PDB file of C-alpha atoms in Angstrom:
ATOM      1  CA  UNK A 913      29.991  67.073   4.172  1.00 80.00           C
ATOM      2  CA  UNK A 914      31.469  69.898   1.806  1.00 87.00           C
ATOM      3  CA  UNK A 915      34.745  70.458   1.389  1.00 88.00           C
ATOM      4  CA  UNK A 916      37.104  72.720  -0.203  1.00 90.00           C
ATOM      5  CA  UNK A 917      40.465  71.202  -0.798  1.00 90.00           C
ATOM      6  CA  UNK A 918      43.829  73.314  -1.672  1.00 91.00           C
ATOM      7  CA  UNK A 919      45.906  72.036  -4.073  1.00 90.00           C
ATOM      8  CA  UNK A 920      48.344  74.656  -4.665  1.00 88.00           C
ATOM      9  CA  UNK A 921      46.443  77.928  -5.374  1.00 86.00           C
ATOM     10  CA  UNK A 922      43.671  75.850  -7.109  1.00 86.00           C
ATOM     11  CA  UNK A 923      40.625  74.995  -5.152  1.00 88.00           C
ATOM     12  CA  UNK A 924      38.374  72.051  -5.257  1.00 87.00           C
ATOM     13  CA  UNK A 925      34.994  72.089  -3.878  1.00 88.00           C
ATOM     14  CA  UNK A 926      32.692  69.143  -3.337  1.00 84.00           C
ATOM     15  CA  UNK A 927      30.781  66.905  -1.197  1.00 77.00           C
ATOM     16  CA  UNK A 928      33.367  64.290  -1.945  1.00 75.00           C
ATOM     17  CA  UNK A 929      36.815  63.988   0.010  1.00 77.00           C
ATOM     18  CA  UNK A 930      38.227  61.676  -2.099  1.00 84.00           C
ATOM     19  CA  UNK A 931      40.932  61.567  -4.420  1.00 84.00           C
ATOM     20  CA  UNK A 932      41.161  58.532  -7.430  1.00 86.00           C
ATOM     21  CA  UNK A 933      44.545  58.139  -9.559  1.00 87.00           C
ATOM     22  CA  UNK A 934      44.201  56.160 -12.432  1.00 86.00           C
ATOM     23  CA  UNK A 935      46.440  53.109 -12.622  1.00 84.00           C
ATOM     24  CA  UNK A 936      46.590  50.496 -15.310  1.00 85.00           C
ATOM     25  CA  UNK A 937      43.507  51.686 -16.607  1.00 87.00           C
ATOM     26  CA  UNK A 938      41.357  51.256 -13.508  1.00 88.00           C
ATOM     27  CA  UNK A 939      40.787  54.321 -10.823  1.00 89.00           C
ATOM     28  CA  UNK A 940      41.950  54.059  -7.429  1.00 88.00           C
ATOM     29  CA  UNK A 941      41.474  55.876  -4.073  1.00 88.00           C
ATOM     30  CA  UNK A 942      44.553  57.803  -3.253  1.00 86.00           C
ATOM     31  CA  UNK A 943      43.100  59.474  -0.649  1.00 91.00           C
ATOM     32  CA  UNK A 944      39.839  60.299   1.729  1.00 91.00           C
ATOM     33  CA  UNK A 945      39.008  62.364   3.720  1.00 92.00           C
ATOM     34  CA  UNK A 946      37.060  60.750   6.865  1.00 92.00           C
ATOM     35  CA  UNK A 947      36.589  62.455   9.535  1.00 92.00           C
ATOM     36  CA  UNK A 948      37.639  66.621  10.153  1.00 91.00           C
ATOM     37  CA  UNK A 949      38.946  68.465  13.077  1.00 92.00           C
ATOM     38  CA  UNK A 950      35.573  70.075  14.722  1.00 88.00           C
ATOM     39  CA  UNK A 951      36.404  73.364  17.499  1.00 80.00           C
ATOM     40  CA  UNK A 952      33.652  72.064  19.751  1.00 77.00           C
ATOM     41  CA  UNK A 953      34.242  68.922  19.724  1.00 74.00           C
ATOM     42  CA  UNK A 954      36.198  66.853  22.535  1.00 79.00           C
ATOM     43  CA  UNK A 955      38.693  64.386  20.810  1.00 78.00           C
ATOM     44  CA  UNK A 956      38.291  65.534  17.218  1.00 87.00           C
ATOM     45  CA  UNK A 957      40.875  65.179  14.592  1.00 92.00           C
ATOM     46  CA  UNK A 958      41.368  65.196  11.136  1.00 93.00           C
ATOM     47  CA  UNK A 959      41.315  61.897   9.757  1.00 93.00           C
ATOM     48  CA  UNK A 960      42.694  60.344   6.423  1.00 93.00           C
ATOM     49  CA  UNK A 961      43.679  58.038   4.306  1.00 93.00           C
ATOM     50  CA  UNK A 962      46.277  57.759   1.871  1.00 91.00           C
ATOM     51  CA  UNK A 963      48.416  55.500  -0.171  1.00 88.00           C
ATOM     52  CA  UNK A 964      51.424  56.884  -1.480  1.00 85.00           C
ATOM     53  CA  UNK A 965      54.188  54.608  -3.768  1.00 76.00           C
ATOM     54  CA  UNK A 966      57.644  56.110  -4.642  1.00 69.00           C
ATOM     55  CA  UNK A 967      59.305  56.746  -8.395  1.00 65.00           C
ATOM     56  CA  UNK A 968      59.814  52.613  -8.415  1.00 68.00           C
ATOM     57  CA  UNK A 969      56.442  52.105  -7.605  1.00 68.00           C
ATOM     58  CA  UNK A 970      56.878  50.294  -4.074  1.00 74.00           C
ATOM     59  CA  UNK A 971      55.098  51.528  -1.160  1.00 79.00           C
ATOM     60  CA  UNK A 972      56.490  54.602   0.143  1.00 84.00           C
ATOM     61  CA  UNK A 973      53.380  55.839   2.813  1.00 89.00           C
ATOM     62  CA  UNK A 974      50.092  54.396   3.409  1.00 90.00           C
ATOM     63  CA  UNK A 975      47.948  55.656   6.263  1.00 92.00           C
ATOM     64  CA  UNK A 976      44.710  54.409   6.928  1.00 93.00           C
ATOM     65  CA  UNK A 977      42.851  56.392   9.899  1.00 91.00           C
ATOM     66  CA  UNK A 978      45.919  59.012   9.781  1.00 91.00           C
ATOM     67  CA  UNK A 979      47.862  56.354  11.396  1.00 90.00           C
ATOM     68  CA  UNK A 980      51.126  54.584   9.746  1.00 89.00           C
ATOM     69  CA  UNK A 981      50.249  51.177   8.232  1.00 90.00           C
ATOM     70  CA  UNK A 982      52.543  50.559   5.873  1.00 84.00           C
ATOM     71  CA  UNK A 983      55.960  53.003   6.037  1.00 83.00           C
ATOM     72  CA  UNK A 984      59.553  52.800   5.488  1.00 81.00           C
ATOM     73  CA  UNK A 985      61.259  53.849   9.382  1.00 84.00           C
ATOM     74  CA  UNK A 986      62.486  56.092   8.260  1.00 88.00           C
ATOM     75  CA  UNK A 987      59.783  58.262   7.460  1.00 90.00           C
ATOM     76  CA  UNK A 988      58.956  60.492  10.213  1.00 92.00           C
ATOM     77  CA  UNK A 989      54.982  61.163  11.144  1.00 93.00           C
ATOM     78  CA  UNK A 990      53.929  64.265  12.692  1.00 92.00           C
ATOM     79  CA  UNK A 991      50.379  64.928  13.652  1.00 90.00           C
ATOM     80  CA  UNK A 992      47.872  67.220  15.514  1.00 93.00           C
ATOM     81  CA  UNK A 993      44.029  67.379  15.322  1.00 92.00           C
ATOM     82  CA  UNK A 994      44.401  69.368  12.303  1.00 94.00           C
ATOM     83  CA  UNK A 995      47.569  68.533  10.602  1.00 95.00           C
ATOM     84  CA  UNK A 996      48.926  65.144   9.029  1.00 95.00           C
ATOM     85  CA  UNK A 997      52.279  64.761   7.579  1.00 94.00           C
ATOM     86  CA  UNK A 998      54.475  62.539   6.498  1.00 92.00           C
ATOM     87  CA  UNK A 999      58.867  63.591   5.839  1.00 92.00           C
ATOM     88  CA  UNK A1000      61.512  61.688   4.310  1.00 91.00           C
ATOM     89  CA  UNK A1001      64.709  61.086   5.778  1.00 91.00           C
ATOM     90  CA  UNK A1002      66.235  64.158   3.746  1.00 92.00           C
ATOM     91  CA  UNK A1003      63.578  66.470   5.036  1.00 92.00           C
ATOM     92  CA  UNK A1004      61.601  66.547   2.230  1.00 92.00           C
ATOM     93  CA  UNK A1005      57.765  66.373   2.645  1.00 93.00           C
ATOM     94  CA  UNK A1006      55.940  63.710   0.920  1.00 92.00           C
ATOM     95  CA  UNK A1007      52.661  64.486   2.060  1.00 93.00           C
ATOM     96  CA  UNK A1008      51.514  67.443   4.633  1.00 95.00           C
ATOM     97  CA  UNK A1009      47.495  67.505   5.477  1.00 95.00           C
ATOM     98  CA  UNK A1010      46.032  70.572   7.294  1.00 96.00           C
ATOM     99  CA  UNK A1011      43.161  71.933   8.117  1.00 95.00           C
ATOM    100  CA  UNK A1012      42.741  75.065   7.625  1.00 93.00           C
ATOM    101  CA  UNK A1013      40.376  77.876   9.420  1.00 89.00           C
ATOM    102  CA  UNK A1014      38.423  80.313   7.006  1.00 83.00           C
ATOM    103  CA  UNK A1015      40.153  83.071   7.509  1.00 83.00           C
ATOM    104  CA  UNK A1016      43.564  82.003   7.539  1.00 86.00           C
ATOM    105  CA  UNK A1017      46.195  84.161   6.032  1.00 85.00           C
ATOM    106  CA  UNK A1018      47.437  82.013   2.684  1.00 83.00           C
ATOM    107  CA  UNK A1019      43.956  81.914   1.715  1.00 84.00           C
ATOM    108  CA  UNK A1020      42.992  84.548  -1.305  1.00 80.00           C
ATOM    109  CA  UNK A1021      41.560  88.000   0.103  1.00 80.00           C
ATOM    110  CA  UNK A1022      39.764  88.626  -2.834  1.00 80.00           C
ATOM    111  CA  UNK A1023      38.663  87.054  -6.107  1.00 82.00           C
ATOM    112  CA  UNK A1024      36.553  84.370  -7.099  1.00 84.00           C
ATOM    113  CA  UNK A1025      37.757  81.576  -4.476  1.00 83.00           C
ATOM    114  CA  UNK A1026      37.008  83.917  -1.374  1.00 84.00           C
ATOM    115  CA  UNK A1027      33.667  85.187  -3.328  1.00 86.00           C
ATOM    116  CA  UNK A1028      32.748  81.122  -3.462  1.00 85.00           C
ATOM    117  CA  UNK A1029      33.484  80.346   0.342  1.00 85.00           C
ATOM    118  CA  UNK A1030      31.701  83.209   1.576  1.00 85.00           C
ATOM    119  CA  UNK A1031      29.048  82.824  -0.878  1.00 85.00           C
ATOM    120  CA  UNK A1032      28.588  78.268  -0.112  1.00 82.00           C
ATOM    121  CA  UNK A1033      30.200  77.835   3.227  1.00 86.00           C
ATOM    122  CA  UNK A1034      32.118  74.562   3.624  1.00 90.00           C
ATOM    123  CA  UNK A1035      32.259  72.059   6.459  1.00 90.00           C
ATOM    124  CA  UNK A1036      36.215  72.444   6.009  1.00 92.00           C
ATOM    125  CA  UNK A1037      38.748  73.479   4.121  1.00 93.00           C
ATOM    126  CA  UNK A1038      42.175  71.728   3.820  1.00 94.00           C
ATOM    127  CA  UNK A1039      45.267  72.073   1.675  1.00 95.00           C
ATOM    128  CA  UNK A1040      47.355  69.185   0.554  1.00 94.00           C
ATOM    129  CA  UNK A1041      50.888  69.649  -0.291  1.00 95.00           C
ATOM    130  CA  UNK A1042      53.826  67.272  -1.018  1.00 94.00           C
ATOM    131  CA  UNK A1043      56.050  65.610  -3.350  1.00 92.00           C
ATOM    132  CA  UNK A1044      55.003  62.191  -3.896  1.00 91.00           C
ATOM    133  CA  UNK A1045      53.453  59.440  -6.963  1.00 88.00           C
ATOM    134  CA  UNK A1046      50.136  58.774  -7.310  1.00 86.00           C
ATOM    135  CA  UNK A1047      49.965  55.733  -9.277  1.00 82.00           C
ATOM    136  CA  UNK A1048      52.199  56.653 -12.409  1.00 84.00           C
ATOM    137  CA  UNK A1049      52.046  60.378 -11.831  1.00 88.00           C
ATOM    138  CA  UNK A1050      54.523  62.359 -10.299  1.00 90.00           C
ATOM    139  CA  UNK A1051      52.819  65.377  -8.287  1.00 91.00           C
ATOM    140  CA  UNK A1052      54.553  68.168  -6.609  1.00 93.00           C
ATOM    141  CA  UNK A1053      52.451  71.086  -4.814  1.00 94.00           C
ATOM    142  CA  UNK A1054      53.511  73.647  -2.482  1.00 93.00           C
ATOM    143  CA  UNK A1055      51.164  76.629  -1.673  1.00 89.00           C
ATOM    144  CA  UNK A1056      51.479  78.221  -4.905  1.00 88.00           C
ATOM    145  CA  UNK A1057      50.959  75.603  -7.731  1.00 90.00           C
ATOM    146  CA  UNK A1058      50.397  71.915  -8.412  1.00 92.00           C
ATOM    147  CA  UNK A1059      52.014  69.848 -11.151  1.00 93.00           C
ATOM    148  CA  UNK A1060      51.650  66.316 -12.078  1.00 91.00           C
ATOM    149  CA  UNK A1061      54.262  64.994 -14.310  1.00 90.00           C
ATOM    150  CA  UNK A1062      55.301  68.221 -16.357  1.00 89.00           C
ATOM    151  CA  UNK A1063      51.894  69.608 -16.685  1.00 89.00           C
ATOM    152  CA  UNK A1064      51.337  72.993 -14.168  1.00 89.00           C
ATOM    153  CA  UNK A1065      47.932  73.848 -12.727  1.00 84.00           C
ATOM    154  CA  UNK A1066      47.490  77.055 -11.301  1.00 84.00           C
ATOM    155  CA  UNK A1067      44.507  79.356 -10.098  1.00 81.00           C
ATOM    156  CA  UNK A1068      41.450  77.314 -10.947  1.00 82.00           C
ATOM    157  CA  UNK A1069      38.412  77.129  -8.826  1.00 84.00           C
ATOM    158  CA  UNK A1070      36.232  74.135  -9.737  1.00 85.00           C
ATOM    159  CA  UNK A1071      32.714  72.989  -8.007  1.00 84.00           C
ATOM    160  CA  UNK A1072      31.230  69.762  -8.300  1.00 78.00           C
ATOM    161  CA  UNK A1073      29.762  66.636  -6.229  1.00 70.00           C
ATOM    162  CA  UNK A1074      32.239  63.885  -6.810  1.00 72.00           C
ATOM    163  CA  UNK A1075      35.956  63.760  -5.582  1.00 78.00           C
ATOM    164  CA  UNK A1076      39.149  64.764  -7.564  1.00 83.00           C
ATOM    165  CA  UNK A1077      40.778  62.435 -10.139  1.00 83.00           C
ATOM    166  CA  UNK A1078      43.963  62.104 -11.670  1.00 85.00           C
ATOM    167  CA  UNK A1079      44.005  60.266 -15.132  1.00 85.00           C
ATOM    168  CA  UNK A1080      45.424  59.953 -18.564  1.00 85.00           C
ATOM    169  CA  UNK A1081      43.250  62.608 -19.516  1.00 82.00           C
ATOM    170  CA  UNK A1082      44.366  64.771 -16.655  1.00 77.00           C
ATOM    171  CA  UNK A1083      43.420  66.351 -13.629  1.00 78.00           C
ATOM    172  CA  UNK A1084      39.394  66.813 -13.004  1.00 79.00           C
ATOM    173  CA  UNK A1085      36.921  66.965 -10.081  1.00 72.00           C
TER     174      UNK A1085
END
């Protein structure tokens, strides 16, 4: 599979859906991708997991097979075959998973990510917003930008085979 992942207006692109956060040291899966919504397909969804801890480090989300393991009750779940998410008490989102369609209207027009999709089709492409820790990182993305702790990451378009990680060093795929 090949994916193109959204993290704000930066894209990803890899045949890798997984996401690995450094903690004490040692990388982690945050996230994977396992399974993507397919049009002609009966009884497809999106499928993920994800582990998500709060500012004090305790469990805040963890979904394995896009379904609730682990969860204050709080939280409220919402899901479709191509949309995961995941809302605090307050409204805020922690995590929001879709799946978007190629020629959906947030996606550039022009420029060097829409040269790259039309150029290397992908198997999907989804965009990952939230506020939420990944190991000792704070990340916030909405559709414009991504930043983890104070550092901002805008407009980048990166290719490569392995998954997206998150360390001391910072962000890289």
């Amino acid at each position: 599979m090949k994916y193109a992942i959204m993290l704000g207006s930066n894209m990803f692109i890899g045949t890798d859906g997984v996401f690995t956060v450094e903690i004490n040291g040692t990388l982690k899966e945050f996230f994977k991708v396992r399974e993507i919504f397919r049009e002609r397909s009966y009884g497809s969804f999106l499928v993920v997991d994800c582990d998500i801890k709060d500012i004090d480090n305790k469990r805040e989300v963890k979904l394995f097979k896009s379904k609730p393991v682990a969860a204050d009750e709080n939280i409220q779940f919402g899901f479709n075959e191509k949309e995961i998410s995941a809302t605090r008490p307050d409204g805020s989102v922690i995590i929001k998973i879709e799946q978007l369609k190629d020629d959906d209207s947030t996606l550039p027009k022009s420029g060097p990510i829409r040269e790259q999709l039309k150029e290397n089709p992908v198997d999907a492409i989804l965009r990952i917003t939230g506020n939420f820790y990944a190991g000792d990182f704070e990340v916030n993305i909405d559709n414009e930008s991504m930043k983890i702790d104070d550092a901002t990451v805008n407009g980048n378009l990166s290719i490569g085979t392995g998954g997206m990680q998150i360390t001391r060093q910072g962000f890289s795929m």
